[in-house]
Structure formats: C-alpha cells, structure tokens
Short mmCIF file of C-alpha atoms and ligand atoms in Angstrom, two decimals:
data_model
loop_
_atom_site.label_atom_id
_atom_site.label_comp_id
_atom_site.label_asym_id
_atom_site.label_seq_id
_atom_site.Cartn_x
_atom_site.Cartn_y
_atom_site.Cartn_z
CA UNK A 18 38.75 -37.94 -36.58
CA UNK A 19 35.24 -38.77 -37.73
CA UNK A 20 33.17 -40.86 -35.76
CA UNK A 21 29.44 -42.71 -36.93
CA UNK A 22 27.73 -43.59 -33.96
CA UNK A 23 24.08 -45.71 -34.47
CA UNK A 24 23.37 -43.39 -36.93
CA UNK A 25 19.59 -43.98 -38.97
CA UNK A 26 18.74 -41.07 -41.23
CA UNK A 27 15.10 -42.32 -42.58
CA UNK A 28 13.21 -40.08 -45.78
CA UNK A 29 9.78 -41.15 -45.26
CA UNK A 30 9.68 -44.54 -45.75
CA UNK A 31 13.07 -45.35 -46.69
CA UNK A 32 15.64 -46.12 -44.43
CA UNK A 33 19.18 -44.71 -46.64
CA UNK A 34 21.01 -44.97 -43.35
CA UNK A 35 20.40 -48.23 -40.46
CA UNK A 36 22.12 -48.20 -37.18
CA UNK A 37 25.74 -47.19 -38.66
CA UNK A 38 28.38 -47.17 -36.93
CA UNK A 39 32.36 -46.65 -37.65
CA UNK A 40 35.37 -44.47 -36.38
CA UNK A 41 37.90 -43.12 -39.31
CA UNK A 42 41.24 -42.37 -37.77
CA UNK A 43 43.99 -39.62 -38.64
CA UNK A 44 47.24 -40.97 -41.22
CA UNK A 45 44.81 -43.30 -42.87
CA UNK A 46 42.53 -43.26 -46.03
CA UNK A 47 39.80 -45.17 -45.36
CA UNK A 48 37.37 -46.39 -48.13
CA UNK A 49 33.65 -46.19 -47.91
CA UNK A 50 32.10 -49.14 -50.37
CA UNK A 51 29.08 -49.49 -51.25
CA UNK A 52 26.74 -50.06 -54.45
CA UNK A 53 24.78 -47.02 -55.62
CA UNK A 54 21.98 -46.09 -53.35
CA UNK A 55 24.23 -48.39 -50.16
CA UNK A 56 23.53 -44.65 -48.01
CA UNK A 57 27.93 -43.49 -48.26
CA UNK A 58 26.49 -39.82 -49.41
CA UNK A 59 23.42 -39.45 -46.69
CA UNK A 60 26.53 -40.62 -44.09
CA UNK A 61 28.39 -38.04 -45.57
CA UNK A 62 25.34 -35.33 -45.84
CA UNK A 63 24.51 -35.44 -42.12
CA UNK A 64 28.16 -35.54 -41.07
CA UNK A 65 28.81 -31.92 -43.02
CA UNK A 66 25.62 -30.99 -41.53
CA UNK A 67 23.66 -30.41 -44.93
CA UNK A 68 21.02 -33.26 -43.35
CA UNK A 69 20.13 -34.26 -39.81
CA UNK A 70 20.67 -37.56 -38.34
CA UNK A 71 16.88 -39.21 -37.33
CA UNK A 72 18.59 -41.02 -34.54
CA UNK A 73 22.57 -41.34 -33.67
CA UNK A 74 25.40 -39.64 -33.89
CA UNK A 75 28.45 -38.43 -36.78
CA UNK A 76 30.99 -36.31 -34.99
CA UNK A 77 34.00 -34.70 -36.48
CA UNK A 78 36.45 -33.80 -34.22
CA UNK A 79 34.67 -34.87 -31.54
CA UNK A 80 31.49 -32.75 -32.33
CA UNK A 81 28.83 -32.27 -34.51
CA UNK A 82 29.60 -30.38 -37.95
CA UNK A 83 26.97 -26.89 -36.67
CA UNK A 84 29.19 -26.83 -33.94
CA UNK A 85 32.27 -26.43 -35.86
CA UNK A 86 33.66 -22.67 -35.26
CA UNK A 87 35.34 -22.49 -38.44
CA UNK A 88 34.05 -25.59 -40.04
CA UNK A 89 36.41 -25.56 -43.90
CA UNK A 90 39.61 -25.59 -41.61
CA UNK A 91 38.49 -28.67 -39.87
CA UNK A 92 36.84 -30.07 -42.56
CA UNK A 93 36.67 -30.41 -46.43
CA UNK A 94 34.74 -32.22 -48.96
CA UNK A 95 33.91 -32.78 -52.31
CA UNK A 96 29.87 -33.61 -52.68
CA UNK A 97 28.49 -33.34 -55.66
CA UNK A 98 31.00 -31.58 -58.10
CA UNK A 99 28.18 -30.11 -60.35
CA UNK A 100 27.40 -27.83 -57.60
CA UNK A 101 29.50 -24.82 -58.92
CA UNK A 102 27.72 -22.36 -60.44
CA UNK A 103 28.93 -22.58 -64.05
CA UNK A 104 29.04 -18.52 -64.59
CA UNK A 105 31.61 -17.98 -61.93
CA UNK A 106 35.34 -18.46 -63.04
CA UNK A 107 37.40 -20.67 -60.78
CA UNK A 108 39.53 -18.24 -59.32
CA UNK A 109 36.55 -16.45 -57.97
CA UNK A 110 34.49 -19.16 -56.82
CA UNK A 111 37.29 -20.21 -54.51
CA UNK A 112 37.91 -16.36 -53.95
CA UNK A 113 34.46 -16.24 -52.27
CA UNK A 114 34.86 -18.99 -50.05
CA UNK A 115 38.08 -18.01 -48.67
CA UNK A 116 36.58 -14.64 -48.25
CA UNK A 117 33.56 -16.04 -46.29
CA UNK A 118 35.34 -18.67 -44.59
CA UNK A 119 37.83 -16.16 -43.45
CA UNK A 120 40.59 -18.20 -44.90
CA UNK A 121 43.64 -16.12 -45.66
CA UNK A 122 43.48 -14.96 -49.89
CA UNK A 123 46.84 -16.90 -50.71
CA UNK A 124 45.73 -20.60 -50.55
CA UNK A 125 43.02 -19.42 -53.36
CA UNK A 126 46.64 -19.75 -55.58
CA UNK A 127 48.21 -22.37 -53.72
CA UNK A 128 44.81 -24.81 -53.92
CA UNK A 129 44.32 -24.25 -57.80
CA UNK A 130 48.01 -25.37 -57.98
CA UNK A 131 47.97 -28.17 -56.19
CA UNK A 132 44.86 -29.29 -58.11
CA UNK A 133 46.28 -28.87 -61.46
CA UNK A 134 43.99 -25.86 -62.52
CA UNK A 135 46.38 -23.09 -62.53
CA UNK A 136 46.40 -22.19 -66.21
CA UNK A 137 42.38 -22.58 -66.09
CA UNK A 138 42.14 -20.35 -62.79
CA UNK A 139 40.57 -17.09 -64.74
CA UNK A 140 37.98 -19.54 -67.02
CA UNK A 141 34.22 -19.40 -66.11
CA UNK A 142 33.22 -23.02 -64.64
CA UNK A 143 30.79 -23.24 -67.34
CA UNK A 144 33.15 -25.00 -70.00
CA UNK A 145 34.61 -27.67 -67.20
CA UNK A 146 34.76 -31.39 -67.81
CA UNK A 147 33.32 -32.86 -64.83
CA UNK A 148 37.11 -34.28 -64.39
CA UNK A 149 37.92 -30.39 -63.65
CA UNK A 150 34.62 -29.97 -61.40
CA UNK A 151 36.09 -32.34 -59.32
CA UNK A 152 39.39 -31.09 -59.51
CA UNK A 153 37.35 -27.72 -58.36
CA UNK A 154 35.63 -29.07 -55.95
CA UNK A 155 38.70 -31.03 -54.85
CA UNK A 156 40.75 -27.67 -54.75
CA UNK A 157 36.94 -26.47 -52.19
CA UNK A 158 37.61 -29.26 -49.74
CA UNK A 159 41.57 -28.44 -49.27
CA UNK A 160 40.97 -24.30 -49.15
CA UNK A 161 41.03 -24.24 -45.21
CA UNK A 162 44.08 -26.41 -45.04
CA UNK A 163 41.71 -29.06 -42.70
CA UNK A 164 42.79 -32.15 -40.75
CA UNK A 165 39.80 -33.87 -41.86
CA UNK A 166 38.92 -34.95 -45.63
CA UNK A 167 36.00 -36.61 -47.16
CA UNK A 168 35.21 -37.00 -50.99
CA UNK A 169 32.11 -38.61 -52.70
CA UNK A 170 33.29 -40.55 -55.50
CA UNK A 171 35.88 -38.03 -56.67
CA UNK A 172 36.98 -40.59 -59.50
CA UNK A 173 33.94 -40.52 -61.49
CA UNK A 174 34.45 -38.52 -64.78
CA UNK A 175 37.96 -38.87 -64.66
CA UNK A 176 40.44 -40.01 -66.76
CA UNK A 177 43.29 -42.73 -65.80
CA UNK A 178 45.36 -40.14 -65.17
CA UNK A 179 42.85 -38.61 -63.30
CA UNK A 180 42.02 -41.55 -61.15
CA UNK A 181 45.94 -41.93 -60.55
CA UNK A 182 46.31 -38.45 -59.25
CA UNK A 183 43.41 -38.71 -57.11
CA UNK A 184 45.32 -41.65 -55.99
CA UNK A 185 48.33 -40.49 -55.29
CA UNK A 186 46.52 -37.09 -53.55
CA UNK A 187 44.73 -39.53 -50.86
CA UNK A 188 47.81 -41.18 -49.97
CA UNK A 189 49.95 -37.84 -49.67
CA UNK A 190 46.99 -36.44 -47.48
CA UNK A 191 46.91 -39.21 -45.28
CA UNK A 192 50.93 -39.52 -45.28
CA UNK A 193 50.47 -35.85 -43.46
CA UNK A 194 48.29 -37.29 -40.63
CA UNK A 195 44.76 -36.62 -41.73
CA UNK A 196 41.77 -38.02 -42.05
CA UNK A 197 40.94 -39.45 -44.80
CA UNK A 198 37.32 -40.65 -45.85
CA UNK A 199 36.77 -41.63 -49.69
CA UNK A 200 33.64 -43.53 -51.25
CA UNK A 201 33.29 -45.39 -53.77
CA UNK A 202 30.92 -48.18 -55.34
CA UNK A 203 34.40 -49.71 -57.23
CA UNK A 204 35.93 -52.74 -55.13
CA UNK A 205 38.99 -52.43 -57.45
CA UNK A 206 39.67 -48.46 -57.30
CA UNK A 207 39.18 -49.15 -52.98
CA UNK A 208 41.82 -51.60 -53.29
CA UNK A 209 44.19 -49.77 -54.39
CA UNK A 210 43.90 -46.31 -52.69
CA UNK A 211 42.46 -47.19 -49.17
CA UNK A 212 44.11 -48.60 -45.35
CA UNK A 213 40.86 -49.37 -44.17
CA UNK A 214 37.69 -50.02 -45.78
CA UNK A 215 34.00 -49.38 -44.20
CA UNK A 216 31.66 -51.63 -46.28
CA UNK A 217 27.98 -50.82 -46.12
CA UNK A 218 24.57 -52.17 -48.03
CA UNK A 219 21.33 -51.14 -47.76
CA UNK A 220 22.82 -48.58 -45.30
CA UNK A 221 24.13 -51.02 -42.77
CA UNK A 222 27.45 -51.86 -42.15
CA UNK A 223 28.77 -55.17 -43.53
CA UNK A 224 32.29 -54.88 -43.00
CA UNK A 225 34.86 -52.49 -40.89
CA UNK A 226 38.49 -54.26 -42.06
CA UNK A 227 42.43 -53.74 -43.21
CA UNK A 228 42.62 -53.57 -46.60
CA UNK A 229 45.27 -56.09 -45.96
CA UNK A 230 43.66 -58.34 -43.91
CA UNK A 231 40.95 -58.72 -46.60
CA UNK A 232 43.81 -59.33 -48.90
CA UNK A 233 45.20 -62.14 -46.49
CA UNK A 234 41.93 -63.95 -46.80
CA UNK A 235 41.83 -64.45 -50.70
P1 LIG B 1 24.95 -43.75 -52.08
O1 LIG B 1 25.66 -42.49 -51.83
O2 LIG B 1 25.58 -44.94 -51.42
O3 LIG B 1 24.73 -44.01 -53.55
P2 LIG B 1 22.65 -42.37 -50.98
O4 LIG B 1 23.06 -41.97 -49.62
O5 LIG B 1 22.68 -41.36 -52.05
O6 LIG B 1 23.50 -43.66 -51.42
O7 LIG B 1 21.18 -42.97 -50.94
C1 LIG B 1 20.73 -43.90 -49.95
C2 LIG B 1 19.24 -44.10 -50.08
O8 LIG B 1 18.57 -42.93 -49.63
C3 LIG B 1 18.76 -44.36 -51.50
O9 LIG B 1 17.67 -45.25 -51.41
C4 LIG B 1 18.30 -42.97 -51.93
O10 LIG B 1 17.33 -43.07 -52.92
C5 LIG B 1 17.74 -42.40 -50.63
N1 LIG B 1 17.83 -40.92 -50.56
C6 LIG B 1 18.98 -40.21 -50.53
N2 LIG B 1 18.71 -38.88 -50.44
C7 LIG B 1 17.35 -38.77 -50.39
C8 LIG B 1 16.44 -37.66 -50.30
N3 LIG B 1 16.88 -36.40 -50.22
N4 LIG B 1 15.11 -37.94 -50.29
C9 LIG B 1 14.68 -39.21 -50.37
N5 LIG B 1 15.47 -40.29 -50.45
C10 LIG B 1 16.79 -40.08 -50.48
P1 LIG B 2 24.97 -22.18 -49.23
O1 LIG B 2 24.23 -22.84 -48.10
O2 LIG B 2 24.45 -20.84 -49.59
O3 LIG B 2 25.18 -23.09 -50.41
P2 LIG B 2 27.51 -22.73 -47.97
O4 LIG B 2 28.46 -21.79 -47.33
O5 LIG B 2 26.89 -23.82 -47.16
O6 LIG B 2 26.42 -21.84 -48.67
O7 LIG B 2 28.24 -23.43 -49.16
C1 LIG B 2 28.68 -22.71 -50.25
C2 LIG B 2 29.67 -23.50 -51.03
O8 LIG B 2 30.75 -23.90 -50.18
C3 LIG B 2 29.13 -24.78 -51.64
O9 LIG B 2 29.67 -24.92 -52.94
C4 LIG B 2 29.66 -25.86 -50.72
O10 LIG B 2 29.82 -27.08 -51.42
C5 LIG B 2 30.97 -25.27 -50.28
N1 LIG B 2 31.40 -25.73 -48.95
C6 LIG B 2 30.79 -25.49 -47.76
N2 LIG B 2 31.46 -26.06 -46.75
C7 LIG B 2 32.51 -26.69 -47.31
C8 LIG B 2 33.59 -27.47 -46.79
N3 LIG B 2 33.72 -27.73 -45.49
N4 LIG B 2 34.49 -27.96 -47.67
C9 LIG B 2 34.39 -27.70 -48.98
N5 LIG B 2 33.40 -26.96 -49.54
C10 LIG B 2 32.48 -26.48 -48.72
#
C-alpha cells in the first residue's frame, strides 16, 4: 500500500510537489501521468526516502520509508537506471545488495532470470543499453521479493519488445497482489498497462480515475 497524504516538497522557490494526495492499492497497477517536470519522480524520491517531504505525508505500508526495518523486501524501485556504476558486472552489483540488504544469495540468479539478463550476468555494466540498465535496475527493485513496486519511466530506452515485456511484468506483478506504482509522461503506454491512473500537473493532482471509466467517457 502506498499512501500520498497533502504532500508539498518545495526546492527553493519551486514548488515540484503541491498538496498531493492519492492511495495506490495492492492487485492493481496504477499509472502516474504526468508531462516532464509534472513532480511523479520528487513523489517518488520522498516516498523511498532519498528526499524529505516540506509538509505532508507518503507512507508505505503504513509508515514512512526510514522506518522501514528491511526496506528492499517491502519495497522496490527503479529510479534513475544510469545509477549503476558501469565498472561493476551485473551479477555483482546485485550480489552486493543482497549481501547488504540481507537478502538470501539465490534471488541474485533468480532476479537476473526473470529480467532477461542471464547470459549477460558476468558482463561489467559499462557496455549496457539503457534498455538493459533498466532491465538492471528492474532486476534491483524485485531482489527482496517486496509487496510494494514503483518504477520511474521504466519504458524509456526500450525497444517494442521491451515496452511489451515491461507490460506484461506490471500486470503479472499486480496479478500476485502487489502494489503497483508506474509513471509515465505517455497517455498511450498508461492506457494500456495501468487499473488506475493518478494524473498530476504542475505537481497537483488533476485526476485519481479507472482506466475504464476514463475509457467510458470518450
Ligand atoms: P517529473 O518526474 O514529473 O518529470 P520531477 O519530480 O523530476 O518531475 O520535477 C518536478 C519539478 O521539481 C521540476 O520543476 C524540477 O525541475 C524540480 N526539481 C526536481 N528535483 C529538483 C532538485 N533536486 N532541485 C531543484 N529542483 C528540482
Ligand atoms: P547509497 O546511499 O550509498 O547509494 P543505498 O543502499 O541507499 O546506498 O543504495 C545503493 C543502491 O541500492 C542504489 O543503486 C539504489 O538505487 C539501490 N536501492 C536502494 N534501495 C532500493 C530499493 N528499495 N529497491 C531497489 N533498489 C534500491
């Protein structure tokens, strides 16, 4: 469960995130829309904890990320997929995590097959598209097995392959009762992956709606 509650997160004079508020519920992939610069990453920043909130709330399971006792099996996500640093080789970069997340060594395997990076598991990050960054960082967010999910626009840099598996990933995630929170700036990718879809501009909240019901009304 993730829960937004009045949250403003202001950088000096800008306001990237204005009195937000929205619950995303387990068994569902919700969409977050929003143009470039809209505030979906910032959300996403202070609800993993990398940024604090100026005023408001974003729970996840009921609590706030630092209070998370073993925060990658509650909670995965895929930021910013250039993060990796490019001299470690995937295997080991996952290695290390698992290690310091004191997640048991055998999902390191399990994660690079489910992400399609098996055969690529002993190459250095280095010589990655960013289709298998995110693929990487994909394989990160799923390490600690979590209930909750959230990815930054994992299709960018991918190919339509790519974009389907991501696809079809969201929905089998969700299909297993978790949380699901995916952003996007693409009305037609939202469409077809998301239940729900959380629009925001300008970091407010413009609509909280079915993806059906939105359907129903064109
Ligand atoms: P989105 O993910 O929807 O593209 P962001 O959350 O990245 O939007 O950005 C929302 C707004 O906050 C933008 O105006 C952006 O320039 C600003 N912003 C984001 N991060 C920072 C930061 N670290 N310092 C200053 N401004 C920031
Ligand atoms: P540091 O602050 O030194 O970067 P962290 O432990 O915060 O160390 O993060 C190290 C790496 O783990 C980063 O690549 C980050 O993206 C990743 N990471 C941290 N928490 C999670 C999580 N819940 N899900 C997926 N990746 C995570």
């Amino acid at each position: 469960m993730i829960e937004v509650r009045e949250l403003t997160k202001r950088y000096g004079a800008t306001t990237a995130v204005d009195r937000l508020s929205f619950a995303v519920r387990p068994g569902t992939v919700t969409g977050f829309l929003g143009p470039n610069g809209a505030g979906k990453s910032t959300t996403m920043r202070v609800l993993l904890g990398l940024d604090a909130a100026t005023s408001g709330e974003a729970l996840v399971n009921g609590g706030r990320y630092a209070a998370l006792r073993r925060p990658m099996r509650e909670v995965g996500a895929l930021l910013d997929a250039g993060a990796v640093h490019g001299g470690r080789r995937a295997f080991d970069h996952l290695g290390w995590l698992a290690r310091s997340n004191g997640i048991p060594a055998r999902r390191v395997a399990e994660v690079l097959e489910q992400v399609g990076l098996a055969g690529v598991a002993r190459k250095r990050v280095a010589g990655f598209s960013l289709g298998m960054r995110q693929r990487l960082g994909i394989a990160a967010a799923l390490l600690g097995d979590p209930g909750v999910l959230m990815f930054d626009e994992p299709v960018n840099g991918l190919d339509p392959d790519g974009v389907r598996w991501i696809r079809e990933l969201m929905r089998a995630l969700a299909a297993e009762g978790r949380t699901v929170l995916i952003s996007s700036h693409l009305m037609s990718e939202m469409e077809l992956t998301a239940d729900r879809l959380i629009v925001i501009g300008r970091g407010r909240l413009i609509a909280d709606t079915s993806v059906r019901e939105l359907a129903e009304r064109f």
